[in-house]
mmCIF file of C-alpha atoms in Angstrom:
data_model
loop_
_atom_site.group_PDB
_atom_site.id
_atom_site.type_symbol
_atom_site.label_atom_id
_atom_site.label_comp_id
_atom_site.label_asym_id
_atom_site.label_seq_id
_atom_site.Cartn_x
_atom_site.Cartn_y
_atom_site.Cartn_z
ATOM 1 C CA MET A 69 101.200 98.615 121.125
ATOM 2 C CA ASP A 70 98.331 96.296 122.204
ATOM 3 C CA ASP A 71 95.696 98.951 123.137
ATOM 4 C CA PHE A 72 94.591 100.574 120.019
ATOM 5 C CA PRO A 73 92.206 103.494 119.988
ATOM 6 C CA GLU A 74 88.353 103.047 119.284
ATOM 7 C CA LYS A 75 88.392 102.314 115.695
ATOM 8 C CA PRO A 76 86.108 104.558 113.214
ATOM 9 C CA LYS A 77 83.766 103.256 110.695
ATOM 10 C CA ARG A 78 85.769 102.163 107.410
ATOM 11 C CA THR A 79 84.108 103.041 104.174
ATOM 12 C CA ARG A 80 84.204 100.340 101.628
ATOM 13 C CA ARG A 81 83.273 100.340 97.943
ATOM 14 C CA LYS A 82 83.916 98.720 94.755
ATOM 15 C CA THR A 83 86.476 100.408 92.534
ATOM 16 C CA ASN A 84 86.191 101.140 88.668
ATOM 17 C CA TYR A 85 89.864 101.104 88.011
ATOM 18 C CA LYS A 86 90.700 99.991 84.328
ATOM 19 C CA ASN A 87 91.638 96.512 83.090
ATOM 20 C CA ALA A 88 91.071 95.220 86.502
ATOM 21 C CA VAL A 89 91.458 91.377 86.751
ATOM 22 C CA LYS A 90 90.308 89.174 89.597
ATOM 23 C CA LYS A 91 93.305 87.674 91.550
ATOM 24 C CA LYS A 92 93.916 85.807 94.654
ATOM 25 C CA THR A 93 95.072 88.186 97.512
ATOM 26 C CA SER A 94 98.727 87.524 99.221
ATOM 27 C CA GLY A 95 97.376 85.542 102.030
ATOM 28 C CA ILE A 96 100.143 87.405 104.032
ATOM 29 C CA LEU A 97 101.398 85.841 107.328
ATOM 30 C CA PRO A 98 102.766 87.909 110.034
ATOM 31 C CA LYS A 99 106.301 87.270 110.954
ATOM 32 C CA GLY A 100 106.199 88.189 114.796
ATOM 33 C CA SER A 101 103.653 89.628 116.911
ATOM 34 C CA ASN A 102 104.174 93.312 115.946
ATOM 35 C CA GLN A 103 103.636 92.600 112.381
ATOM 36 C CA LYS A 104 100.460 90.982 113.408
ATOM 37 C CA LEU A 105 99.483 94.125 115.311
ATOM 38 C CA LEU A 106 100.206 96.015 112.122
ATOM 39 C CA ILE A 107 98.109 93.866 110.019
ATOM 40 C CA SER A 108 95.177 94.132 112.402
ATOM 41 C CA ALA A 109 95.774 97.863 112.693
ATOM 42 C CA LEU A 110 95.511 98.204 108.567
ATOM 43 C CA LYS A 111 92.322 96.330 108.643
ATOM 44 C CA GLU A 112 90.710 98.241 111.349
ATOM 45 C CA TYR A 113 91.864 101.942 110.836
ATOM 46 C CA THR A 114 91.946 104.523 108.120
ATOM 47 C CA GLN A 115 95.134 105.978 109.699
ATOM 48 C CA VAL A 116 98.255 104.214 110.924
ATOM 49 C CA PHE A 117 101.451 105.373 112.154
ATOM 50 C CA ILE A 118 104.416 102.708 111.947
ATOM 51 C CA LEU A 119 107.834 103.201 113.800
ATOM 52 C CA GLY A 120 110.974 101.111 113.826
ATOM 53 C CA PRO A 121 114.273 100.523 112.316
ATOM 54 C CA ALA A 122 115.139 99.030 108.798
ATOM 55 C CA GLY A 123 114.263 95.449 108.071
ATOM 56 C CA THR A 124 111.342 94.904 110.332
ATOM 57 C CA GLY A 125 108.804 94.682 107.357
ATOM 58 C CA LYS A 126 107.065 97.988 107.822
ATOM 59 C CA THR A 127 106.959 98.864 104.086
ATOM 60 C CA TYR A 128 106.601 95.220 102.854
ATOM 61 C CA VAL A 129 103.576 94.433 105.087
ATOM 62 C CA THR A 130 101.857 97.909 104.197
ATOM 63 C CA ALA A 131 102.463 97.678 100.614
ATOM 64 C CA THR A 132 101.293 94.130 100.650
ATOM 65 C CA TYR A 133 98.119 94.975 102.344
ATOM 66 C CA ALA A 134 97.549 97.861 99.797
ATOM 67 C CA ALA A 135 98.079 95.376 96.957
ATOM 68 C CA ASP A 136 95.399 93.028 98.442
ATOM 69 C CA ARG A 137 92.906 95.866 98.840
ATOM 70 C CA TYR A 138 93.607 96.899 95.144
ATOM 71 C CA THR A 139 93.188 93.401 94.024
ATOM 72 C CA LEU A 140 89.808 92.853 95.912
ATOM 73 C CA LYS A 141 88.609 96.361 94.249
ATOM 74 C CA GLU A 142 88.129 97.935 97.566
ATOM 75 C CA ILE A 143 90.267 100.997 96.472
ATOM 76 C CA ASP A 144 90.706 102.941 93.298
ATOM 77 C CA LYS A 145 94.093 104.162 93.722
ATOM 78 C CA ILE A 146 97.624 103.441 95.575
ATOM 79 C CA VAL A 147 99.785 106.558 96.226
ATOM 80 C CA ILE A 148 103.272 106.371 97.139
ATOM 81 C CA THR A 149 105.076 109.291 98.519
ATOM 82 C CA ARG A 150 108.158 110.116 100.551
ATOM 83 C CA PRO A 151 110.116 113.224 101.649
ATOM 84 C CA HIS A 152 113.210 115.002 100.079
ATOM 85 C CA VAL A 153 112.210 114.158 96.502
ATOM 86 C CA ALA A 154 113.767 116.561 94.023
ATOM 87 C CA VAL A 155 111.091 118.252 91.809
ATOM 88 C CA GLY A 156 113.046 121.383 90.957
ATOM 89 C CA LYS A 157 116.159 121.695 89.100
ATOM 90 C CA ASP A 158 117.698 118.167 90.154
ATOM 91 C CA LEU A 159 114.577 116.232 89.030
ATOM 92 C CA GLY A 160 113.954 118.373 85.778
ATOM 93 C CA TYR A 161 117.570 117.320 84.505
ATOM 94 C CA LEU A 162 116.624 113.780 84.622
ATOM 95 C CA PRO A 163 115.090 112.323 81.381
ATOM 96 C CA GLY A 164 111.616 111.105 80.852
ATOM 97 C CA THR A 165 108.133 111.782 82.361
ATOM 98 C CA LEU A 166 107.394 112.510 86.030
ATOM 99 C CA GLU A 167 106.512 109.152 86.681
ATOM 100 C CA GLU A 168 109.802 107.962 85.088
ATOM 101 C CA LYS A 169 111.830 110.515 87.108
ATOM 102 C CA THR A 170 109.946 109.402 90.314
ATOM 103 C CA TYR A 171 110.150 105.632 89.740
ATOM 104 C CA PRO A 172 113.638 105.112 91.352
ATOM 105 C CA TRP A 173 112.652 106.298 94.765
ATOM 106 C CA ALA A 174 109.315 104.631 94.856
ATOM 107 C CA LEU A 175 111.214 101.073 94.091
ATOM 108 C CA PRO A 176 110.706 100.017 97.862
ATOM 109 C CA VAL A 177 107.070 99.905 97.540
ATOM 110 C CA LEU A 178 106.805 99.209 93.638
ATOM 111 C CA ASP A 179 108.730 95.996 94.205
ATOM 112 C CA VAL A 180 106.340 94.713 96.551
ATOM 113 C CA LEU A 181 103.384 95.701 94.394
ATOM 114 C CA ILE A 182 105.031 94.110 91.370
ATOM 115 C CA LYS A 183 105.579 91.181 93.418
ATOM 116 C CA HIS A 184 101.920 90.322 94.277
ATOM 117 C CA LEU A 185 100.091 92.333 91.275
ATOM 118 C CA GLY A 186 102.598 91.347 88.528
ATOM 119 C CA LYS A 187 104.649 93.699 86.584
ATOM 120 C CA GLY A 188 102.080 94.246 83.934
ATOM 121 C CA ALA A 189 99.417 95.132 86.307
ATOM 122 C CA VAL A 190 101.514 97.652 87.977
ATOM 123 C CA GLU A 191 102.626 99.279 84.785
ATOM 124 C CA THR A 192 99.036 99.292 83.619
ATOM 125 C CA GLY A 193 98.081 101.145 87.025
ATOM 126 C CA ILE A 194 100.830 103.602 86.618
ATOM 127 C CA LYS A 195 99.583 104.428 83.035
ATOM 128 C CA ASN A 196 95.935 104.853 84.108
ATOM 129 C CA ASP A 197 96.874 106.810 87.174
ATOM 130 C CA ASN A 198 95.811 103.990 89.703
ATOM 131 C CA ILE A 199 99.136 103.684 91.038
ATOM 132 C CA GLU A 200 100.752 107.198 91.498
ATOM 133 C CA MET A 201 104.328 108.237 92.765
ATOM 134 C CA ALA A 202 103.621 111.716 94.215
ATOM 135 C CA PRO A 203 106.479 114.025 95.186
ATOM 136 C CA LEU A 204 105.265 115.965 98.420
ATOM 137 C CA ALA A 205 106.103 119.307 96.652
ATOM 138 C CA LEU A 206 103.407 118.616 93.952
ATOM 139 C CA MET A 207 100.538 117.415 96.459
ATOM 140 C CA ARG A 208 99.308 120.781 97.799
ATOM 141 C CA GLY A 209 95.868 121.625 96.558
ATOM 142 C CA ARG A 210 95.055 117.801 95.624
ATOM 143 C CA SER A 211 92.836 115.627 97.377
ATOM 144 C CA PHE A 212 92.981 111.698 97.238
ATOM 145 C CA ASP A 213 89.603 109.907 97.387
ATOM 146 C CA ASN A 214 89.344 106.011 97.874
ATOM 147 C CA SER A 215 93.110 105.702 97.926
ATOM 148 C CA PHE A 216 95.594 103.997 99.946
ATOM 149 C CA ILE A 217 98.253 106.322 100.684
ATOM 150 C CA ILE A 218 101.793 105.131 101.735
ATOM 151 C CA VAL A 219 104.096 107.526 103.368
ATOM 152 C CA ASP A 220 107.690 106.078 103.533
ATOM 153 C CA GLU A 221 110.593 107.623 105.305
ATOM 154 C CA ALA A 222 108.003 109.815 107.191
ATOM 155 C CA GLN A 223 110.726 110.858 109.933
ATOM 156 C CA ASN A 224 112.174 113.206 107.258
ATOM 157 C CA ILE A 225 108.938 115.086 106.762
ATOM 158 C CA THR A 226 108.616 118.547 108.462
ATOM 159 C CA ILE A 227 105.435 119.156 110.446
ATOM 160 C CA HIS A 228 104.318 121.734 107.872
ATOM 161 C CA GLU A 229 104.875 119.242 105.165
ATOM 162 C CA LEU A 230 102.634 116.680 107.277
ATOM 163 C CA LYS A 231 100.154 119.005 107.940
ATOM 164 C CA MET A 232 99.521 119.742 104.111
ATOM 165 C CA LEU A 233 99.783 115.926 103.447
ATOM 166 C CA LEU A 234 97.360 114.852 106.090
ATOM 167 C CA THR A 235 94.950 117.383 104.963
ATOM 168 C CA ARG A 236 95.089 115.880 101.247
ATOM 169 C CA VAL A 237 93.348 112.707 102.612
ATOM 170 C CA GLY A 238 89.773 112.448 100.927
ATOM 171 C CA GLU A 239 86.675 110.250 101.750
ATOM 172 C CA GLY A 240 87.267 106.524 101.561
ATOM 173 C CA SER A 241 91.024 106.772 101.989
ATOM 174 C CA THR A 242 93.725 105.189 103.996
ATOM 175 C CA ILE A 243 96.920 106.926 104.899
ATOM 176 C CA VAL A 244 99.884 105.176 106.433
ATOM 177 C CA LEU A 245 102.971 106.979 108.046
ATOM 178 C CA ASN A 246 106.097 104.855 108.141
ATOM 179 C CA GLY A 247 109.370 105.918 109.458
ATOM 180 C CA ASP A 248 112.120 105.500 111.971
ATOM 181 C CA VAL A 249 112.408 108.657 114.246
ATOM 182 C CA GLN A 250 115.694 107.567 115.345
ATOM 183 C CA GLN A 251 117.054 108.224 111.795
ATOM 184 C CA SER A 252 115.714 111.585 111.228
ATOM 185 C CA ASP A 253 117.903 113.839 108.849
ATOM 186 C CA LEU A 254 116.200 117.031 109.973
ATOM 187 C CA LYS A 255 117.696 119.808 111.560
ATOM 188 C CA GLU A 256 114.531 120.617 113.246
ATOM 189 C CA ALA A 257 112.193 118.164 115.274
ATOM 190 C CA ASP A 258 110.839 115.581 112.919
ATOM 191 C CA GLY A 259 106.922 115.892 111.882
ATOM 192 C CA LEU A 260 106.230 112.254 112.606
ATOM 193 C CA SER A 261 107.058 112.494 116.413
ATOM 194 C CA LYS A 262 104.801 115.764 116.556
ATOM 195 C CA VAL A 263 101.832 114.218 114.721
ATOM 196 C CA ILE A 264 101.990 111.052 117.034
ATOM 197 C CA HIS A 265 102.014 113.355 120.039
ATOM 198 C CA LEU A 266 99.063 115.416 118.566
ATOM 199 C CA ALA A 267 97.223 112.144 117.859
ATOM 200 C CA LYS A 268 97.752 110.887 121.588
ATOM 201 C CA LYS A 269 96.924 114.515 123.023
ATOM 202 C CA HIS A 270 93.700 114.779 121.166
ATOM 203 C CA MET A 271 92.665 111.019 121.627
ATOM 204 C CA LEU A 272 92.501 110.620 117.735
ATOM 205 C CA PRO A 273 91.691 107.111 116.527
ATOM 206 C CA VAL A 274 95.246 106.387 115.165
ATOM 207 C CA PRO A 275 97.186 103.316 116.277
ATOM 208 C CA VAL A 276 100.902 103.607 116.546
ATOM 209 C CA VAL A 277 102.584 100.255 115.916
ATOM 210 C CA GLU A 278 106.166 100.148 117.057
ATOM 211 C CA PHE A 279 108.959 97.678 115.909
ATOM 212 C CA GLY A 280 112.338 97.049 117.802
ATOM 213 C CA VAL A 281 115.755 95.606 116.640
ATOM 214 C CA ASP A 282 114.253 92.172 117.732
ATOM 215 C CA ASP A 283 111.384 92.440 115.004
ATOM 216 C CA ILE A 284 114.164 92.697 112.225
ATOM 217 C CA VAL A 285 113.430 90.079 109.575
ATOM 218 C CA ARG A 286 115.201 91.139 106.448
ATOM 219 C CA SER A 287 118.470 89.205 107.632
ATOM 220 C CA ASP A 288 121.016 88.442 110.181
ATOM 221 C CA ILE A 289 123.321 90.934 108.410
ATOM 222 C CA CYS A 290 120.734 93.616 108.490
ATOM 223 C CA ALA A 291 119.984 92.997 112.254
ATOM 224 C CA GLN A 292 123.708 92.843 113.361
ATOM 225 C CA TRP A 293 124.467 96.265 111.509
ATOM 226 C CA VAL A 294 121.379 98.099 112.785
ATOM 227 C CA LYS A 295 122.221 97.181 116.375
ATOM 228 C CA VAL A 296 125.818 98.319 115.902
ATOM 229 C CA PHE A 297 124.668 101.758 114.355
ATOM 230 C CA MET A 298 122.319 102.193 117.095
ATOM 231 C CA LYS A 299 125.041 101.368 119.836
ATOM 232 C CA GLU A 300 127.072 104.017 118.270
ATOM 233 C CA GLY A 301 124.267 106.740 117.964
ATOM 234 C CA MET A 302 124.528 106.508 114.179
#
């Protein structure tokens, strides 16, 4: 969308995260008009909702922007979360710490962070709790200040889970909800569509950036199959 709501004031502060090393930012260049809109929204707003099919760069652009803010010491922490992450019996049977158990599902974001920050910086960030993979089921009662919160696959989060999640956002933080409402696996109505409706109804300063199949940049193969699956209603 071109007409974003009136933007709130963004609080900027210098972080004190451990072992910080000054480094050049990514210098990300948008691939297409909607990626340009997304970058603009991320710069100007503390809440951003992103819709669109796979391969459009939703996660890549968001994670790259988070890495840049981390590099510039504008945030203390990057938080990665997504729905349907087992934290009970299924996750408990896996070996290792909670970080090691949640690492695989966070890879789409972690891969981008590693590309821009370096593997050592990401591993140090995880060790020092400056980069956190946070299962939704373990977020109740917490508060995230001066953080950049990336919520991937948000179309599979219920409205009750999103209510809990959105009320975890503390001072100086940014939250980005990223999903494809056409691919929801929920039997009930997805929470992402509901919060977008509520944000518009109550005129909240939350831009919604929508990508389409023509915005797919991953590959021609990706674009071909996304179009096929959409035509087949899959």
